Amino acid sequence: MKRLTHSIITLLLLVGAQVSYAADSHSLAAISGFDPVAYFTMDKAVRGSGYHVSTYKGQSYLFSSKENMKLFDKTPSKYIPVYNGWCAYGVSVGKKFHTDPTVYAIVNGKLYLNLDKDIQKTWNKDRSGNIVKANNNWLEIKDKAAASL
């Protein structure tokens, strides 16, 4: 009986390790698969392709062209969204809201995303003030889970 119990526990540990590995190895693309370079070069949100993929700081980014991928690879920090892609207004009020990649603004050469168009309107009422608030809040919330805020 002990042998059977030991075998079952070993099997469960192995299966758990495989499930954990599979979950980690198939993470979702950053910015919901939108091309971060296109916001700057095409002035619009463009879906990326699985044919052009680059990884930066553990995040996979998809690109609409090989040229955009090469631009990103030269200076990724120029193209990634501020606040790791969380809603800029949300961060300004100390929260982490998911974003709609089609609702964005480029301010002083940086990409800011928002939850939706209504939230973006609120953010735009005092854009520079909200950026200052968000920058200060980000230092405190960046490593916290969204659900804990």
PDB file of C-alpha atoms in Angstrom:
ATOM      1  CA  MET A   1       0.000   0.000   0.000  1.00  0.00           C
ATOM      2  CA  LYS A   2       2.842   2.402   0.854  1.00  0.00           C
ATOM      3  CA  ARG A   3       4.416   1.663  -2.486  1.00  0.00           C
ATOM      4  CA  LEU A   4       1.174   2.435  -4.340  1.00  0.00           C
ATOM      5  CA  THR A   5       0.696   5.683  -2.392  1.00  0.00           C
ATOM      6  CA  HIS A   6       4.284   6.702  -3.144  1.00  0.00           C
ATOM      7  CA  SER A   7       3.791   5.935  -6.853  1.00  0.00           C
ATOM      8  CA  ILE A   8       0.586   7.981  -7.003  1.00  0.00           C
ATOM      9  CA  ILE A   9       2.217  10.965  -5.268  1.00  0.00           C
ATOM     10  CA  THR A  10       5.191  10.786  -7.632  1.00  0.00           C
ATOM     11  CA  LEU A  11       2.873  10.633 -10.642  1.00  0.00           C
ATOM     12  CA  LEU A  12       0.860  13.628  -9.411  1.00  0.00           C
ATOM     13  CA  LEU A  13       4.027  15.661  -8.881  1.00  0.00           C
ATOM     14  CA  LEU A  14       5.228  14.860 -12.400  1.00  0.00           C
ATOM     15  CA  VAL A  15       1.869  15.737 -13.942  1.00  0.00           C
ATOM     16  CA  GLY A  16       1.762  18.987 -11.935  1.00  0.00           C
ATOM     17  CA  ALA A  17       5.234  19.916 -13.134  1.00  0.00           C
ATOM     18  CA  GLN A  18       4.222  19.313 -16.753  1.00  0.00           C
ATOM     19  CA  VAL A  19       1.052  21.415 -16.417  1.00  0.00           C
ATOM     20  CA  SER A  20       3.051  24.229 -14.816  1.00  0.00           C
ATOM     21  CA  TYR A  21       5.655  24.065 -17.594  1.00  0.00           C
ATOM     22  CA  ALA A  22       2.990  24.124 -20.297  1.00  0.00           C
ATOM     23  CA  ALA A  23       1.284  27.152 -18.735  1.00  0.00           C
ATOM     24  CA  ASP A  24       4.559  29.069 -18.555  1.00  0.00           C
ATOM     25  CA  SER A  25       5.750  28.167 -22.038  1.00  0.00           C
ATOM     26  CA  HIS A  26       2.594  29.356 -23.820  1.00  0.00           C
ATOM     27  CA  SER A  27       2.088  32.833 -22.423  1.00  0.00           C
ATOM     28  CA  LEU A  28      -0.096  35.352 -24.204  1.00  0.00           C
ATOM     29  CA  ALA A  29       1.431  37.994 -26.406  1.00  0.00           C
ATOM     30  CA  ALA A  30       1.945  41.459 -24.940  1.00  0.00           C
ATOM     31  CA  ILE A  31      -0.499  44.194 -25.987  1.00  0.00           C
ATOM     32  CA  SER A  32      -2.963  41.435 -26.998  1.00  0.00           C
ATOM     33  CA  GLY A  33      -0.824  40.738 -30.045  1.00  0.00           C
ATOM     34  CA  PHE A  34      -0.749  44.284 -31.412  1.00  0.00           C
ATOM     35  CA  ASP A  35       2.447  45.561 -33.050  1.00  0.00           C
ATOM     36  CA  PRO A  36       4.090  48.077 -30.663  1.00  0.00           C
ATOM     37  CA  VAL A  37       6.121  49.696 -33.452  1.00  0.00           C
ATOM     38  CA  ALA A  38       3.080  50.355 -35.667  1.00  0.00           C
ATOM     39  CA  TYR A  39       1.699  52.855 -33.130  1.00  0.00           C
ATOM     40  CA  PHE A  40       4.744  55.006 -33.892  1.00  0.00           C
ATOM     41  CA  THR A  41       5.394  54.304 -37.580  1.00  0.00           C
ATOM     42  CA  MET A  42       1.822  53.958 -38.865  1.00  0.00           C
ATOM     43  CA  ASP A  43       0.014  56.047 -36.214  1.00  0.00           C
ATOM     44  CA  LYS A  44      -2.522  53.289 -35.640  1.00  0.00           C
ATOM     45  CA  ALA A  45      -3.062  50.041 -33.779  1.00  0.00           C
ATOM     46  CA  VAL A  46      -2.151  47.113 -36.030  1.00  0.00           C
ATOM     47  CA  ARG A  47      -2.330  43.433 -35.184  1.00  0.00           C
ATOM     48  CA  GLY A  48       0.974  41.607 -35.215  1.00  0.00           C
ATOM     49  CA  SER A  49       1.682  38.258 -36.796  1.00  0.00           C
ATOM     50  CA  GLY A  50       3.003  35.021 -35.378  1.00  0.00           C
ATOM     51  CA  TYR A  51       5.597  35.123 -38.169  1.00  0.00           C
ATOM     52  CA  HIS A  52       7.361  38.114 -36.581  1.00  0.00           C
ATOM     53  CA  VAL A  53       7.897  37.650 -32.843  1.00  0.00           C
ATOM     54  CA  SER A  54      10.428  39.093 -30.426  1.00  0.00           C
ATOM     55  CA  THR A  55      10.812  38.721 -26.675  1.00  0.00           C
ATOM     56  CA  TYR A  56      11.755  41.492 -24.270  1.00  0.00           C
ATOM     57  CA  LYS A  57      11.845  41.168 -20.476  1.00  0.00           C
ATOM     58  CA  GLY A  58       9.849  37.943 -20.608  1.00  0.00           C
ATOM     59  CA  GLN A  59       7.084  39.351 -22.822  1.00  0.00           C
ATOM     60  CA  SER A  60       6.444  38.201 -26.390  1.00  0.00           C
ATOM     61  CA  TYR A  61       5.664  40.952 -28.878  1.00  0.00           C
ATOM     62  CA  LEU A  62       4.145  40.355 -32.306  1.00  0.00           C
ATOM     63  CA  PHE A  63       4.848  42.523 -35.340  1.00  0.00           C
ATOM     64  CA  SER A  64       3.066  43.196 -38.600  1.00  0.00           C
ATOM     65  CA  SER A  65       6.346  43.127 -40.536  1.00  0.00           C
ATOM     66  CA  LYS A  66       9.934  41.982 -40.292  1.00  0.00           C
ATOM     67  CA  GLU A  67      11.014  45.633 -40.519  1.00  0.00           C
ATOM     68  CA  ASN A  68       9.002  46.557 -37.422  1.00  0.00           C
ATOM     69  CA  MET A  69      10.480  43.614 -35.545  1.00  0.00           C
ATOM     70  CA  LYS A  70      13.996  44.770 -36.443  1.00  0.00           C
ATOM     71  CA  LEU A  71      13.219  48.329 -35.261  1.00  0.00           C
ATOM     72  CA  PHE A  72      11.939  46.941 -31.979  1.00  0.00           C
ATOM     73  CA  ASP A  73      14.961  44.701 -31.499  1.00  0.00           C
ATOM     74  CA  LYS A  74      17.281  47.714 -31.852  1.00  0.00           C
ATOM     75  CA  THR A  75      15.577  49.735 -29.085  1.00  0.00           C
ATOM     76  CA  PRO A  76      12.683  47.868 -27.446  1.00  0.00           C
ATOM     77  CA  SER A  77      12.317  50.376 -24.613  1.00  0.00           C
ATOM     78  CA  LYS A  78      11.331  53.004 -27.195  1.00  0.00           C
ATOM     79  CA  TYR A  79       8.245  51.017 -28.226  1.00  0.00           C
ATOM     80  CA  ILE A  80       6.897  49.156 -25.209  1.00  0.00           C
ATOM     81  CA  PRO A  81       3.856  50.679 -23.534  1.00  0.00           C
ATOM     82  CA  VAL A  82       4.292  52.594 -20.302  1.00  0.00           C
ATOM     83  CA  TYR A  83       3.238  50.816 -17.069  1.00  0.00           C
ATOM     84  CA  ASN A  84       3.766  47.413 -18.705  1.00  0.00           C
ATOM     85  CA  GLY A  85       0.645  47.994 -20.777  1.00  0.00           C
ATOM     86  CA  TRP A  86      -1.756  48.615 -17.874  1.00  0.00           C
ATOM     87  CA  CYS A  87      -4.289  51.420 -18.304  1.00  0.00           C
ATOM     88  CA  ALA A  88      -2.589  54.790 -17.830  1.00  0.00           C
ATOM     89  CA  TYR A  89      -5.626  56.275 -16.094  1.00  0.00           C
ATOM     90  CA  GLY A  90      -5.976  53.218 -13.858  1.00  0.00           C
ATOM     91  CA  VAL A  91      -2.384  53.581 -12.710  1.00  0.00           C
ATOM     92  CA  SER A  92      -3.001  57.285 -12.029  1.00  0.00           C
ATOM     93  CA  VAL A  93      -5.638  56.250  -9.469  1.00  0.00           C
ATOM     94  CA  GLY A  94      -3.524  53.429  -8.056  1.00  0.00           C
ATOM     95  CA  LYS A  95      -5.178  50.549  -9.929  1.00  0.00           C
ATOM     96  CA  LYS A  96      -4.242  48.119 -12.687  1.00  0.00           C
ATOM     97  CA  PHE A  97      -6.934  47.956 -15.376  1.00  0.00           C
ATOM     98  CA  HIS A  98      -6.583  45.853 -18.518  1.00  0.00           C
ATOM     99  CA  THR A  99      -6.507  47.833 -21.755  1.00  0.00           C
ATOM    100  CA  ASP A 100      -7.992  47.996 -25.203  1.00  0.00           C
ATOM    101  CA  PRO A 101      -4.930  48.203 -27.503  1.00  0.00           C
ATOM    102  CA  THR A 102      -6.889  50.344 -29.956  1.00  0.00           C
ATOM    103  CA  VAL A 103      -7.326  53.071 -27.324  1.00  0.00           C
ATOM    104  CA  TYR A 104      -3.941  54.713 -27.017  1.00  0.00           C
ATOM    105  CA  ALA A 105      -1.976  57.938 -27.089  1.00  0.00           C
ATOM    106  CA  ILE A 106       1.641  58.717 -27.777  1.00  0.00           C
ATOM    107  CA  VAL A 107       2.819  61.439 -25.420  1.00  0.00           C
ATOM    108  CA  ASN A 108       6.396  62.705 -25.541  1.00  0.00           C
ATOM    109  CA  GLY A 109       7.444  59.635 -27.503  1.00  0.00           C
ATOM    110  CA  LYS A 110       5.856  57.139 -25.094  1.00  0.00           C
ATOM    111  CA  LEU A 111       2.946  54.776 -25.697  1.00  0.00           C
ATOM    112  CA  TYR A 112       0.081  54.976 -23.184  1.00  0.00           C
ATOM    113  CA  LEU A 113      -2.877  52.581 -23.299  1.00  0.00           C
ATOM    114  CA  ASN A 114      -6.317  52.970 -21.725  1.00  0.00           C
ATOM    115  CA  LEU A 115      -9.143  50.673 -20.660  1.00  0.00           C
ATOM    116  CA  ASP A 116     -11.609  52.145 -23.154  1.00  0.00           C
ATOM    117  CA  LYS A 117     -12.537  55.415 -24.887  1.00  0.00           C
ATOM    118  CA  ASP A 118     -14.594  56.735 -21.952  1.00  0.00           C
ATOM    119  CA  ILE A 119     -11.684  56.249 -19.541  1.00  0.00           C
ATOM    120  CA  GLN A 120      -9.366  57.842 -22.068  1.00  0.00           C
ATOM    121  CA  LYS A 121     -11.607  60.931 -22.165  1.00  0.00           C
ATOM    122  CA  THR A 122     -11.276  61.200 -18.384  1.00  0.00           C
ATOM    123  CA  TRP A 123      -7.493  60.676 -18.622  1.00  0.00           C
ATOM    124  CA  ASN A 124      -7.263  63.365 -21.332  1.00  0.00           C
ATOM    125  CA  LYS A 125      -8.945  66.003 -19.136  1.00  0.00           C
ATOM    126  CA  ASP A 126      -5.668  66.322 -17.228  1.00  0.00           C
ATOM    127  CA  ARG A 127      -3.287  64.159 -19.212  1.00  0.00           C
ATOM    128  CA  SER A 128      -0.056  65.652 -17.885  1.00  0.00           C
ATOM    129  CA  GLY A 129      -1.315  65.629 -14.283  1.00  0.00           C
ATOM    130  CA  ASN A 130      -2.506  62.047 -14.635  1.00  0.00           C
ATOM    131  CA  ILE A 131       0.887  61.005 -16.008  1.00  0.00           C
ATOM    132  CA  VAL A 132       2.625  62.553 -12.989  1.00  0.00           C
ATOM    133  CA  LYS A 133       0.218  60.737 -10.630  1.00  0.00           C
ATOM    134  CA  ALA A 134       0.643  57.473 -12.530  1.00  0.00           C
ATOM    135  CA  ASN A 135       4.436  57.725 -12.504  1.00  0.00           C
ATOM    136  CA  ASN A 136       4.372  58.159  -8.714  1.00  0.00           C
ATOM    137  CA  ASN A 137       1.819  55.370  -8.191  1.00  0.00           C
ATOM    138  CA  TRP A 138       3.664  52.994 -10.506  1.00  0.00           C
ATOM    139  CA  LEU A 139       6.613  52.845  -8.130  1.00  0.00           C
ATOM    140  CA  GLU A 140       4.306  51.444  -5.442  1.00  0.00           C
ATOM    141  CA  ILE A 141       2.021  49.165  -7.481  1.00  0.00           C
ATOM    142  CA  LYS A 142       4.163  47.779 -10.304  1.00  0.00           C
ATOM    143  CA  ASP A 143       4.958  44.535  -8.449  1.00  0.00           C
ATOM    144  CA  LYS A 144       1.495  44.085  -6.928  1.00  0.00           C
ATOM    145  CA  ALA A 145      -1.227  41.868  -8.334  1.00  0.00           C
ATOM    146  CA  ALA A 146      -4.067  43.784  -9.979  1.00  0.00           C
ATOM    147  CA  ALA A 147      -6.646  42.044  -7.798  1.00  0.00           C
ATOM    148  CA  SER A 148      -4.953  43.287  -4.628  1.00  0.00           C
ATOM    149  CA  LEU A 149      -5.323  46.962  -5.532  1.00  0.00           C
TER     150      LEU A 149
END
